[in-house]
Each structure stands twice: as C-alpha cells, then as structure tokens.
XYZ file of C-alpha atoms in Angstrom:
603
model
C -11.912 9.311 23.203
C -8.849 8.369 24.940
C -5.902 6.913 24.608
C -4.724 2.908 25.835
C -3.519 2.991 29.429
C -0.020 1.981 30.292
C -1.791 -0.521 32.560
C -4.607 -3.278 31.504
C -6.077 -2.847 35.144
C -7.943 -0.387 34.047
C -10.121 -3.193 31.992
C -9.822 -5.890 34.340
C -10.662 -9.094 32.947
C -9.554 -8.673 29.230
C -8.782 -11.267 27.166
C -5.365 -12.370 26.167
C -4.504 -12.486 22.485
C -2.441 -15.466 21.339
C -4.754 -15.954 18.010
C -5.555 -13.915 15.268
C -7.194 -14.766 11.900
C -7.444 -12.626 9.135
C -10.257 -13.139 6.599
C -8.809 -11.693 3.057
C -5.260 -11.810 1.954
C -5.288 -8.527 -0.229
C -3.721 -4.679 0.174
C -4.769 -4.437 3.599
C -5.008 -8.017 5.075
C -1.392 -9.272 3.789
C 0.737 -6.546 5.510
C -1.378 -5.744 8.515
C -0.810 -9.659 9.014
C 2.658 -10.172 8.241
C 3.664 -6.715 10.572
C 1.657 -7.928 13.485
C 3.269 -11.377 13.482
C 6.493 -9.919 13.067
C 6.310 -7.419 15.314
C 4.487 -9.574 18.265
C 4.423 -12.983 20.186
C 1.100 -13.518 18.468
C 0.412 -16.659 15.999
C -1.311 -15.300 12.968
C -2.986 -17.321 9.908
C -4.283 -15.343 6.897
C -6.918 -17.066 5.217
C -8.391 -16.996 1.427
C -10.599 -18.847 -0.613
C -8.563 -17.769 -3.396
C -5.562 -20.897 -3.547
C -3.662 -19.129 -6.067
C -3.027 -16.114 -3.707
C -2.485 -17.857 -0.873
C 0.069 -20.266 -3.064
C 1.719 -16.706 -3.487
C 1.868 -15.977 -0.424
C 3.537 -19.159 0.745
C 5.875 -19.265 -1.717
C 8.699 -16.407 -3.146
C 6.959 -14.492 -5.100
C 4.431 -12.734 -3.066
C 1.153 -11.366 -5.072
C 2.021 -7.532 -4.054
C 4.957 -5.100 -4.230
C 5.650 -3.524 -1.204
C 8.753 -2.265 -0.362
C 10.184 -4.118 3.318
C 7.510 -6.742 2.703
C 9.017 -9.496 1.513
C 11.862 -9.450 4.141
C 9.057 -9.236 6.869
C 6.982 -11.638 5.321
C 10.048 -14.523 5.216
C 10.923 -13.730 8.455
C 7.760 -14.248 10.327
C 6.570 -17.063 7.731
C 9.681 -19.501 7.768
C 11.413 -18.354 11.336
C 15.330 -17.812 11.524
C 16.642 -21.207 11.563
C 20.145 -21.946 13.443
C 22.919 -22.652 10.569
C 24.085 -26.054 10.932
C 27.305 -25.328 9.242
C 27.591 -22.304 11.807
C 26.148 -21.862 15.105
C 27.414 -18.159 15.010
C 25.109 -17.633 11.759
C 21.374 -17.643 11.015
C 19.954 -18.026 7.485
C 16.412 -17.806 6.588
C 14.614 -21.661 5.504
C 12.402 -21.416 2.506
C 9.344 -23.666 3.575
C 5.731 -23.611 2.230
C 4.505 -21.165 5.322
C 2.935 -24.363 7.106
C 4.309 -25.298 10.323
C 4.113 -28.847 9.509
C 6.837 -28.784 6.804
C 9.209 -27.630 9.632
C 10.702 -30.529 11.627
C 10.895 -30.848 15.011
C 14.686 -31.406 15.633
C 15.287 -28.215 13.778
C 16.480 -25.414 16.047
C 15.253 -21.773 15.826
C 16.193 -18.547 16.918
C 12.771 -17.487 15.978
C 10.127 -19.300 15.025
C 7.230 -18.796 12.516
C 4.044 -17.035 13.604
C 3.021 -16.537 10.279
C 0.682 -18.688 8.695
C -1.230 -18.498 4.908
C -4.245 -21.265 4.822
C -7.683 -21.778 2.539
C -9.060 -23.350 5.405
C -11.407 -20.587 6.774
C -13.478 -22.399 8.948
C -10.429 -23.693 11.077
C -8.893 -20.831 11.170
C -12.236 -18.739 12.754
C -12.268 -21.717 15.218
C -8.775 -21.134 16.483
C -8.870 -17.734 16.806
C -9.048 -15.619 19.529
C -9.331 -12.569 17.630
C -10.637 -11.873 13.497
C -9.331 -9.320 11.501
C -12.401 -8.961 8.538
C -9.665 -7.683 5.857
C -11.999 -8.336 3.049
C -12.925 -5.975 -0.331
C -15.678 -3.023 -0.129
C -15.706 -2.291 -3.954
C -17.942 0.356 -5.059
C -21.471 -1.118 -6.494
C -21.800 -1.808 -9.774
C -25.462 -2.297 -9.864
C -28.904 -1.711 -7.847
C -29.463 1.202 -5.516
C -26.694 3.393 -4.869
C -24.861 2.013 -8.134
C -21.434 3.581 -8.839
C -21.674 5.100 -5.251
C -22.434 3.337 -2.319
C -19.788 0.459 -1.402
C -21.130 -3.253 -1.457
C -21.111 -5.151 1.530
C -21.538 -8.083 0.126
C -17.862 -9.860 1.377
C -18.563 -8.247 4.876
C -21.897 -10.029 4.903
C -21.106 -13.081 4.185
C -17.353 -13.125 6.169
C -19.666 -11.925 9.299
C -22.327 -14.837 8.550
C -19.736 -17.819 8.479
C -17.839 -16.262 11.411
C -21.317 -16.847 13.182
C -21.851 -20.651 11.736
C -18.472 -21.586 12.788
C -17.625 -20.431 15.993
C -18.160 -22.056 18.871
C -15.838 -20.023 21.792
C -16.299 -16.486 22.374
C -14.769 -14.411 19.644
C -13.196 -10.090 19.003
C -14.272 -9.534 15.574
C -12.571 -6.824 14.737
C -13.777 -4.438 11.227
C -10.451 -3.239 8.983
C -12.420 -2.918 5.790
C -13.021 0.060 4.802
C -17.080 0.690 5.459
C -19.995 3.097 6.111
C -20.738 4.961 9.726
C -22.686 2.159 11.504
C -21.914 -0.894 9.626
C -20.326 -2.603 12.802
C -24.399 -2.246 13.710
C -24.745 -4.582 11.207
C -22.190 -7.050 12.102
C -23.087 -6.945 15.482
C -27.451 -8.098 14.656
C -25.749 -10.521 11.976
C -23.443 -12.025 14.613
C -26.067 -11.866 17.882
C -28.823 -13.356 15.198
C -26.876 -16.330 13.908
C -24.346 -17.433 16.933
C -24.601 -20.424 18.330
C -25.900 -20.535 21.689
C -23.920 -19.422 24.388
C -21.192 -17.980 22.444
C -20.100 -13.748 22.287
C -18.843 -11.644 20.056
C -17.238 -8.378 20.504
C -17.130 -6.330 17.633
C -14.512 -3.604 17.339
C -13.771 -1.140 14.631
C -9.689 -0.869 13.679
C -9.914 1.238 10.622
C -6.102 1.026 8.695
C -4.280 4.038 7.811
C -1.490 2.444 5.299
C -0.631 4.104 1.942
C 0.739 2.143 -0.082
C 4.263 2.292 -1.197
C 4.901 3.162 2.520
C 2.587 0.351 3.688
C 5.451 -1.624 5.719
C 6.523 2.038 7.419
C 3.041 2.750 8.181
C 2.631 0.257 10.267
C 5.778 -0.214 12.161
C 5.190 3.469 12.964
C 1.972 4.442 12.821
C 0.405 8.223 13.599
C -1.877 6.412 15.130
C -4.212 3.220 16.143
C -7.645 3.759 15.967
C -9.989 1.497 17.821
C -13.728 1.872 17.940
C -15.677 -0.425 21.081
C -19.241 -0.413 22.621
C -19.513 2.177 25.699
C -19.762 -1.095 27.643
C -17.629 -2.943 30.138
C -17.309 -5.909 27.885
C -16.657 -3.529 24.713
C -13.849 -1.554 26.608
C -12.751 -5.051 27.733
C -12.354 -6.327 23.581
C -10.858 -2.869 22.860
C -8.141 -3.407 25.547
C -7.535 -6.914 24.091
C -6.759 -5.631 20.983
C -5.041 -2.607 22.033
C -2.562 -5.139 23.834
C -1.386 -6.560 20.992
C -0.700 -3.529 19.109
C 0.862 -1.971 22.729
C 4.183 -4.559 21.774
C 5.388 -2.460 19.378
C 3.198 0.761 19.075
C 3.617 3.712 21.853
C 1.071 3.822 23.960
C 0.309 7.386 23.823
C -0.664 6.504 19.807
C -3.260 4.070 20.596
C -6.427 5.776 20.758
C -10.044 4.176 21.666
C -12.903 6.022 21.244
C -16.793 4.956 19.945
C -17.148 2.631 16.955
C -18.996 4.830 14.775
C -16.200 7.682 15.272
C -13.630 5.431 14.476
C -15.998 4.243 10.935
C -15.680 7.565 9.545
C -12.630 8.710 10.666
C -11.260 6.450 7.768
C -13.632 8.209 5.281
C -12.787 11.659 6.637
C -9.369 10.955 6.125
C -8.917 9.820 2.970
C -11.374 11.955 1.832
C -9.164 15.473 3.343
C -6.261 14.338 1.590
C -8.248 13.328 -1.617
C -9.044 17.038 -1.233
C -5.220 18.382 -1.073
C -4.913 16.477 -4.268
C -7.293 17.867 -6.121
C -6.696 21.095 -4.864
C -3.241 21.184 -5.873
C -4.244 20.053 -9.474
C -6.854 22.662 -9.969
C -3.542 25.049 -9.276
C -1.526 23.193 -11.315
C -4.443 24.354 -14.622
C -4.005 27.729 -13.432
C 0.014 27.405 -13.718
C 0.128 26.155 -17.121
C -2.238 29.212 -18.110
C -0.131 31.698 -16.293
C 3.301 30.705 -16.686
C 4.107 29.695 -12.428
C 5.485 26.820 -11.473
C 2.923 24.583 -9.664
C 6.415 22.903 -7.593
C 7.075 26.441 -6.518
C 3.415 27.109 -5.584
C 3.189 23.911 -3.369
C 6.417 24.328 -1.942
C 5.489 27.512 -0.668
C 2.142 26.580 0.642
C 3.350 23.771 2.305
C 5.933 25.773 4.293
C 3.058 27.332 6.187
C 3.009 25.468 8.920
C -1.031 24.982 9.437
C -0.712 23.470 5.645
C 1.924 21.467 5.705
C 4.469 19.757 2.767
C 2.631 16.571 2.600
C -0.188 15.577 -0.533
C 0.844 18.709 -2.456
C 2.359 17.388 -5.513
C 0.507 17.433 -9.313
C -0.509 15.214 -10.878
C -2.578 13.492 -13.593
C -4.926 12.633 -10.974
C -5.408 10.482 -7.679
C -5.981 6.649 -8.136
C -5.866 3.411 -5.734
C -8.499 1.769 -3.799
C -9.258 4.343 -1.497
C -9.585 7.354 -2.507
C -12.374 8.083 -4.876
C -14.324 4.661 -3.043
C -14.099 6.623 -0.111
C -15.487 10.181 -1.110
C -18.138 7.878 -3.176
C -19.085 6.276 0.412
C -19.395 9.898 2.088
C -21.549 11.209 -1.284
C -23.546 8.204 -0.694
C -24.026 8.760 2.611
C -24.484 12.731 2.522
C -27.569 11.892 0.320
C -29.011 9.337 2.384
C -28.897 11.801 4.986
C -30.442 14.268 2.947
C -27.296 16.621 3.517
C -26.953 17.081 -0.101
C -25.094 20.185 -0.012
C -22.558 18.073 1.751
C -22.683 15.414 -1.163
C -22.422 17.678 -3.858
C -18.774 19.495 -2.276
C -17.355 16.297 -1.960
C -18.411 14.860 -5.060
C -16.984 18.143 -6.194
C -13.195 16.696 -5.582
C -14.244 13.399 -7.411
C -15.079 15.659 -10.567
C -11.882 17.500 -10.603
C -10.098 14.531 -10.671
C -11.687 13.062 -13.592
C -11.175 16.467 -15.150
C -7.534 16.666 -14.601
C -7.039 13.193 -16.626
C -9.108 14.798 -19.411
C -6.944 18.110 -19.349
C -4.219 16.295 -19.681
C -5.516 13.925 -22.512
C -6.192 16.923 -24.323
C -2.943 18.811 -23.896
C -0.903 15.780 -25.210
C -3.356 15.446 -28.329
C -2.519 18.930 -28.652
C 1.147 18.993 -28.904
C 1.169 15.960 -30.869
C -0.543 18.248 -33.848
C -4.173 17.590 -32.691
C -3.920 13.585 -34.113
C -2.228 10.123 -32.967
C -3.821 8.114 -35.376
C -0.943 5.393 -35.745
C 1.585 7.873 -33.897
C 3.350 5.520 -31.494
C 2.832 6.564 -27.708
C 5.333 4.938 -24.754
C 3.448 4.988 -21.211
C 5.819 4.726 -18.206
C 4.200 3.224 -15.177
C 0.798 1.519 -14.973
C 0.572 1.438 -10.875
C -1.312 4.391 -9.667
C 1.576 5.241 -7.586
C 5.503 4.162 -7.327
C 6.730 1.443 -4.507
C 3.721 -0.532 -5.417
C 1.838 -2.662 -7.863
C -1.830 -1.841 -6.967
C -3.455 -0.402 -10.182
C -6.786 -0.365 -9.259
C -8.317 2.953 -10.255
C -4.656 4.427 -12.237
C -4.991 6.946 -14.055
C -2.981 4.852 -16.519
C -6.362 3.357 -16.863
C -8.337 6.455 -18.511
C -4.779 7.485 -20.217
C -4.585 4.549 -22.072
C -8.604 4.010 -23.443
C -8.252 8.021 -24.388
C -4.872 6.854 -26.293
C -6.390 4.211 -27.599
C -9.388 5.670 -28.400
C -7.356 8.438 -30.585
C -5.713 4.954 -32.864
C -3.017 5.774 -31.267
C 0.039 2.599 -30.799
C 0.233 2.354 -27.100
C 3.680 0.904 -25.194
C 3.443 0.593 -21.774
C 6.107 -0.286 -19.057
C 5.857 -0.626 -15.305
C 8.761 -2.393 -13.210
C 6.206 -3.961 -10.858
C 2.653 -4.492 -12.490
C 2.933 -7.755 -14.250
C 1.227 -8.176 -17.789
C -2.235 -10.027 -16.986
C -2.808 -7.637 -14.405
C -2.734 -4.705 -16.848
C -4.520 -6.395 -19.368
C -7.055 -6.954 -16.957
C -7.412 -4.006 -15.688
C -8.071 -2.321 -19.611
C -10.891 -5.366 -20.074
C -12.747 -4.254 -16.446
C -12.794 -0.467 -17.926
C -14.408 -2.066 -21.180
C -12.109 -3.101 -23.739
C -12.054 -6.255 -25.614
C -8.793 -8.075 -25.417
C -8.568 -9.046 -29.058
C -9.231 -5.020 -29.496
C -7.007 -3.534 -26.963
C -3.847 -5.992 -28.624
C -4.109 -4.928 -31.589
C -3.104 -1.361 -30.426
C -1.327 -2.253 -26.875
C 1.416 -4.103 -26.353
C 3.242 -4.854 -23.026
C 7.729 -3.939 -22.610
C 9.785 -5.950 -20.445
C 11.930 -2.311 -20.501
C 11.145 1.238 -20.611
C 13.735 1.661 -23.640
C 11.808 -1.278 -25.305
C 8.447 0.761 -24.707
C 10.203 4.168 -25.975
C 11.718 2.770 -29.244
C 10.603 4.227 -31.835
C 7.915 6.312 -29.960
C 6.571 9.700 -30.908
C 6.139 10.739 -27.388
C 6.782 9.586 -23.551
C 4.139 9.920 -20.781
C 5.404 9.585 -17.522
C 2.273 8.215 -15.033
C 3.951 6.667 -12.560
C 6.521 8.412 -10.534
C 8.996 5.103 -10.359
C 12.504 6.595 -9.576
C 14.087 4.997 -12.653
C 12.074 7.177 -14.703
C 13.816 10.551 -13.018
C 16.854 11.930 -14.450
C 17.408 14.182 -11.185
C 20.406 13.647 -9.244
C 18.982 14.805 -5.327
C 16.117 12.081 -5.675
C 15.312 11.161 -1.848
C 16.225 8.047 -0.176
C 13.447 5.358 -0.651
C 11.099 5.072 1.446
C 12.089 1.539 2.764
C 11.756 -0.318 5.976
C 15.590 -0.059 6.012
C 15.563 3.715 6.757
C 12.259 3.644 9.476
C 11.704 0.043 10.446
C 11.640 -0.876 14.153
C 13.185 -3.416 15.035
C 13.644 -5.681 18.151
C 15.393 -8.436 20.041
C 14.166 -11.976 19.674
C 15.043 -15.114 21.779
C 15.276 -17.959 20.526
C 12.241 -19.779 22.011
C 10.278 -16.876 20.698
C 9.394 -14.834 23.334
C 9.736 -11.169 23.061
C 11.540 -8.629 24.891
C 10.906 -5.429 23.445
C 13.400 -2.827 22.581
C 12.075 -0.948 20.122
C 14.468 1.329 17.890
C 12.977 5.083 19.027
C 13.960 6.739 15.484
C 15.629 5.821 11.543
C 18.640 7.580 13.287
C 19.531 5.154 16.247
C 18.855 2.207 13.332
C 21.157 4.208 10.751
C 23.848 3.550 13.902
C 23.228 0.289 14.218
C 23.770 -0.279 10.811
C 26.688 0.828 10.636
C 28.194 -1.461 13.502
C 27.192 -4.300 11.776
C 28.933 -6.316 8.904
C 27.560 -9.082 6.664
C 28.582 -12.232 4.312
C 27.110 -14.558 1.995
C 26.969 -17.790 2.537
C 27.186 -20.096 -0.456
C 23.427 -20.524 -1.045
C 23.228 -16.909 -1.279
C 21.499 -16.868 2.055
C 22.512 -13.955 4.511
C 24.881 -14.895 6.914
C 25.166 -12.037 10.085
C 28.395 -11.763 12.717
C 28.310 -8.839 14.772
C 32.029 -7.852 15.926
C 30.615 -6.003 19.355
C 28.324 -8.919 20.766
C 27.619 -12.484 21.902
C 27.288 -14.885 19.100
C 23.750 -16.096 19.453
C 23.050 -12.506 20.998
C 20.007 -10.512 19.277
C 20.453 -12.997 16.240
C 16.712 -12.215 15.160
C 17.269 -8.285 15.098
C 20.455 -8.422 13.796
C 19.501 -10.753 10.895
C 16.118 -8.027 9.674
C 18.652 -5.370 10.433
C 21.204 -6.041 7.858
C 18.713 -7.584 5.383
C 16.220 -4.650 4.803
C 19.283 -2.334 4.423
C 20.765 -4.664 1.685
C 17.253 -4.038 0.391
C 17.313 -0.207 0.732
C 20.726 -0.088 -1.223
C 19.650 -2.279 -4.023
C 16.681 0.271 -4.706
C 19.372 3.501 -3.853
C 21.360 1.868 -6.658
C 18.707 1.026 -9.219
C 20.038 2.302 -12.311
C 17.902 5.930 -13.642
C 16.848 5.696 -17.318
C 19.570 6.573 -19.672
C 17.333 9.294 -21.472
C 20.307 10.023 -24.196
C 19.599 6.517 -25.334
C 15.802 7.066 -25.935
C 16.104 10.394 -27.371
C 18.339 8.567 -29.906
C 15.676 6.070 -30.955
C 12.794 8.386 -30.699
C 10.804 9.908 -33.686
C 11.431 13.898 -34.114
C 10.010 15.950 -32.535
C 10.313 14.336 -29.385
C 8.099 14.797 -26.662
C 8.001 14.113 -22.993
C 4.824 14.392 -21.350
C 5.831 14.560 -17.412
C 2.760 14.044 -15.457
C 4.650 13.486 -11.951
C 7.138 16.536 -11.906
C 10.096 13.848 -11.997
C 12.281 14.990 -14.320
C 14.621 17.724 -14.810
C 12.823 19.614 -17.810
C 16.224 21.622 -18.690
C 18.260 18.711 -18.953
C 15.976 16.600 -21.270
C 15.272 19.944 -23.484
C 19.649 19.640 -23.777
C 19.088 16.174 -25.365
C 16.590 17.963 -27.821
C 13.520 17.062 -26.085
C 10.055 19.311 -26.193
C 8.858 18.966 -22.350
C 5.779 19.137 -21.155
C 5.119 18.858 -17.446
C 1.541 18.979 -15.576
C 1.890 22.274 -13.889
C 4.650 24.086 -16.015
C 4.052 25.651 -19.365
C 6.501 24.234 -21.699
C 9.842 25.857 -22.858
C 8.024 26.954 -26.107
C 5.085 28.104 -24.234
C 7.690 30.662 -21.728
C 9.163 31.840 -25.441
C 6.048 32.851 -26.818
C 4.822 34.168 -23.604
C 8.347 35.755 -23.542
C-alpha cells in the first residue's frame, strides 16, 4: 500500500487521461461523473441504455436529489457562457448536454466536459478510461439467493467493453462487488478482446453517502485504487490516480492490491452498518430503563477511539449499501467456510430487521393495541434526508406492517416523487389496486397529518424538526472546493484548503439577477473576466445553502389542531424537541426515550 507520488516519474510511461466513460447513470455513476468533470480538464460522457434517465439528466430536472448536484451538474454540462448583454457577467445556457446544440461563435469562459449519451458503444470507443458504475443488486433467485450480489450488469458491461474496443483501454471497477471479481473482468476481457488490444483493470471502490454525496467527493478521506503488482498495472493505477491528483491531495490517494481495495468497500460499510445497529440495540435498552439513548451516544462518542460519527437511533439502517454489503461478506464468509464469521455479521443484519419490528410494535401499542381504520401520517419515505434514494427504507417495512394492521396510511416526503414510492411498496409485494385503497400520497406534510391519529417521523428531513440549533446543511456551499477556470478551459488549480477560507470568499462577493432569473456575478476586488468560472459556482451553491437554511420547519401548532385526540408523535430520528410538542398537547414517543407517561409511572 502506498500512497500516489507527487511525481508520475515514478511510473514512467503512463497514460494520459483526456477520456472517461461511465457505464450506468445511477447513485454512484451520476455524481462521481459530474464531480470529476467539474473538478478536472477531463471530457466525460455518462452512458445508459435507459433514455428516460439520461433525458433527465440532460434536461432540469435531474433523476436524483443531491444536495450541490444540480449546480455542479449545469455547470460542467452546459459551460459558463459569456453574457452578450454583459461582458462583465456570466450566466449559465440551458442546452440538451450535447455539444452539438452549442454553436461555434458562442464564447465560453468554461466549456462543457460533461456529456449524457445512450450510445454505449461510441462512448467505450472514445474512451481512454471506463468507469463500470453499474447495479450489484442482491440475488433474487438461484444459488446464493437473497445473499450473494448478482453480477449479471458487470458481466455483460465487461463483455461489450471487450466487443467494442479496439485501442487499449483502463477499465476501472466502482460497483460495489465481491473480493476477486476484477479476476473475473480481467479472463472476460483477455478472453473476448480483439486482437492486439489491452486492458488494465483497476479497482476504485466509492466511498459517497448519500445526502453528502457532492461533499464526499470534492473532499474525500480518501481514494482507493486497487492495480496488478505489475509495471503495466502500477502504470493504469498512476493514470487514474492523475486525474483524481487535480483536485484531491496527494497524500489521500492511496494504491494498494486490487483485491484489498474489493473489500475494503465491504469492510467499510459493513463497520459502520455495525455502529448502527449497535447504537439501536442501546436505544431497546433505554426505553426499558428510562436513559436517554442521545445522552448515551453523545457520551460514547466523546471517547476519542469511538468517535461522534454513526451513533444516532434509529428505526433502522436502509439504502443500497448497507445490508447488500454485509449480505456480500455473509455470502462470502460461507463460501469460505468461515461460518462463524457469517453468522456475526449476519448478526447486525438481524438486529436491524428487529429494530423496525420493535418499533412496529410499540406504535400498535400506544395506539390501544389496534389501527384498524385509525388514520396514520408517515413523514419521509427516503431512507435518509438530503436524498431521494429509497431503496431498502425502512419506510418500506413501516408502511406493509401499517398496512397490514388496516390501518389508513398518509405519507409525505419533500423529495421522493409518487411512482417511485408506489413502486417501491409493489417490489416488497403489494398489489397496487390493494396498497390504494389504504395509501395515499400528500403533496404536504400538513395534508398527510390532517386528520391523523398519529405522526411517524422516518425520515430525518429538517422541516420535520421543531428544534431551533438544527446544524447548517450539509451543502456544497459550506465544503465545496472550488477553483479558477480560464476561459479556454484549461485548469489552474487553486483549490480552497478548508469551508473557512470559502466562508471568506463568500463574503467578498456580491450577486444580481439578471432578468431571466439567471445569476449574474461582479466581484468589487477583481478583474472583470478574472476567475469568472469560480466566482460564478461560488455564489450559486451558497444561494443554494441559504434557500435550504431558510426552508420553513413544520408549524406543529397547526397539525396538533387538525389531529384526532390523543395525539401521538412517533419520533423515530430523535428530531424533535419532545417537551415542546408535549406543550401543544402531544403524547411523544421517541426511539430511544421512554415517553413522558412512561418517566411518570416510572416516577
């Protein structure tokens, strides 16, 4: 293991990158993309065979939430354009994302490097370098069902990469897979290439969580990439390591052996899966006992070989990763026949699953042990706030157990749009006809609360909180590096060392509208045309930052006014302020805490 060189001598003869593909345009693929473009002289094209996403992705309306992304994505997608109306302005050009809707004459202070595209095959030809972005969902069916991941889309990504390309080619593995798959890529690639032709295959495993996806990856903990122990391996690794190297600190780029790097994703995500459900199998004890699971963690995490982070209850861990990944190590475990090892870390998986159950069961209980008909208002569907993944919620089980009760469900979430819920309910086994006749879908949390017997907070969206000390969002505004851009795009890199020097720019900096509604940027202390690029992210991302700082909190006297009595809150994310709500005659019950009823009789 070591960590990239401030000098590429060391791996004389690597290749340039000017070229990247990425095959998938999800979670991982979208970002990665649009941060790497932005943040580097590269020219990247995401490709899809899905048109509708890729539509999305060209267009306003991106197919994910992800706080910074949008302003990142426009940016590196349409260019910054030179205002005709004002030299000493720059506006942002809505195209399509396809360089040939932008005409030549125009002028640019940056131009795009971001590119969306269905044509695969083109797309592998061009590059220099292939990202393999694409899903490793948990099988369904066959050996290893419900365990091991499928490897189908890797397959057959790998296989057309082969059939395609004609030049040498760094494939490089971001999916999420097994120890040793890049063995796999690397007989499917040597088997099938045309002759002549190489391929380098390197393992870059991501890190990104999301709702902090865009901040993850402007400043990473780290860059993990795997190589062959060979000349022309280190030479691939150094390639890549190079592009990253624009905007990344050296000393944070590591490079070590491919299979290390495979499960170092795993062994992360499954060690912080394990904080998780640690925490929550405190947070059973605190309810029994009468502490205070935010006290408990708090004080835990001040010890410093702990730590504050991945210590907060919950009504269990969802997303993508998580539980696919301990899955992938179970699976693994047993092939290896190191089934002790399986059966700890399926032991996390199980306390997860029970901590939805407990706290199924504690709201049937309050509610007098039946919901039949009783009207229920669930706030949040994502399985986390700042995004709009919902795969694997615990929304998901909430609702069926709900429903499953005859319970009238309401749910609201401020960034999961309708058909994804809906389809989400139908993959865990409902029947649409079924699920509407006991679901229905709020444009508004007050809509969703009218009338409701009870309030379960899921997600831990701000807007739900009735605290007044609620952090700063996590937004590209307050951690995003930035840099200066010339107008013929070439880079010359000055990136911001920390939030606080970026805070101070800020504040030097002033902004307008210009009648289109397009930001228009002067900056009183420099050149006109100076910086224009950095200037122009600068002041956008913290317009961004104060439109979420000033996103108004739910009014709670107004719900408690058209909720049935008793009213209950069920706080499954520790977000509100359990003394104030119990002022507006609320009965609180919070994952974690025993209720105010439960402290009187306990009393």
């Amino acid at each position: 293991m070591s960590t990239f060189p401030s000098s590429a001598s060391s791996s004389p003869g690597h290749k340039t990158v000017s070229k990247i593909t990425c095959l998938g345009s999800g979670f991982v693929g979208g970002p990665t993309s649009a941060v790497t473009a932005f943040m580097s002289n590269v020219v990247v094209t995401v490709v899809d065979i899905d048109s509708a996403r890729i539509a999305a992705w060209q267009s306003d309306s991106l197919p994910i939430y992800e706080p910074g992304l949008h302003n990142i994505v426009s940016t590196a997608r349409d260019g910054i354009k030179l205002d005709q109306d004002s030299p000493d302005s720059v506006s942002i050009q809505w195209k399509n994302g396809r360089i040939s809707d932008i005409k030549d004459h125009e002028k640019f202070t940056r131009r795009p490097n971001l590119f969306f595209s269905t044509d695969v095959d083109k797309a592998i030809e061009d590059a220099d370098l292939i990202f393999v972005c694409v899903n490793t969902p948990t099988k369904r069916n066959g050996v290893g069902k419900g365990a091991a991941p499928d490897l189908g889309f890797v397959e057959a990504a790998t296989r057309n990469i082969a059939k395609i390309a004609t030049e040498n080619k760094i494939v490089v593995e971001k999916s999420t897979v097994p120890c040793r798959t890049a063995q796999y890529i690397r007989e499917i690639l040597s088997a099938n290439a045309h002759p002549g032709v190489r391929f380098d295959v390197l393992s870059n495993p991501e890190f990104l969580a999301e709702g902090t996806a865009i901040r993850d990856l402007l400043y990473p903990d780290r860059i993990i990439i795997g190589s062959m122990p060979t000349p022309a391996g280190r030479r691939a690794a150094a390639s890549l390591a190079a592009v990253y190297a624009q905007w990344v600190p050296q000393e944070r780029i590591i490079t070590m052996n491919l299979w290390s790097s495979e499960l170092s994703k795993l062994a992360a995500n499954a060690m912080l899966a394990q904080r998780i459900s640690s925490v929550n199998a405190l947070s059973a004890i605190c309810e029994a006992t009468g502490a205070d699971v935010a006290e408990v963690s708090h004080a835990c995490g001040l010890d410093s070989r702990i730590g504050p982070k991945m210590l907060k209850a919950g009504p269990g861990f969802g997303g993508s990763c998580f539980q696919k990944d301990i899955f992938n190590i179970v699976y693994l475990s047993e092939s290896l026949h190191l089934y002790e090892v399986a059966d700890y870390w399926r032991t996390i998986l199980n306390m997860n699953e029970y901590q939805k159950q407990r706290f199924t069961k504690r709201i049937i209980s309050c509610l007098f042990h039946n919901l039949t008909d009783k009207k229920i208002a669930v706030l949040g569907f994502a399985f986390k706030k700042d995004t709009s993944d919902t795969r694997e919620s615990p929304a998901i089980t909430l609702v069926r157990n709900f429903v499953a009760e005859r319970a009238q469900v309401a749910i609201y979430d401020p960034q999961v749009k309708e058909p994804q819920i809906w389809t989400e309910l139908v993959n865990d086994g409902g029947d649409l006809t079924n699920l509407k006749q006991s679901i229905g879908i709020c444009d508004t949390a007050y809509a969703a609360c009218a009338g409701a017997d009870a309030v379960v907070i899921v997600t831990e969206w701000d807007e739900f909180s009735n605290k007044t000390d609620l952090p700063i969002p996590e937004t590209i505004a307050s951690s995003c590096a930035l840099r200066d851009v010339s107008p013929n795009r070439s880079f010359q890199p000055r990136v911001l060392s920390s939030p606080d020097e970026l805070e101070e720019k800020l504040a030097r900096s002033s902004f307008s509208r210009s009648s289109s509604g397009r930001s228009q940027i002067e900056n009183r202390e420099r050149a006109p045309m100076a910086s224009i690029g950095e200037r122009f992210e600068s002041l956008d991302l913290a317009a961004e930052s104060k439109v979420l700082l000033e996103r108004q909190q739910l009014d709670w006297a107004r719900v408690a006014k058209d909720m049935r009595k008793p009213k209950f809150v069920f706080d499954g994310r520790g977000v509100v302020d359990a003394a104030k709500l119990e002022a507006l005659g609320f009965r609180v019950e919070a994952i974690g805490r025993a209720s105010a009823v439960s402290r009187e009789l306990h009393d």
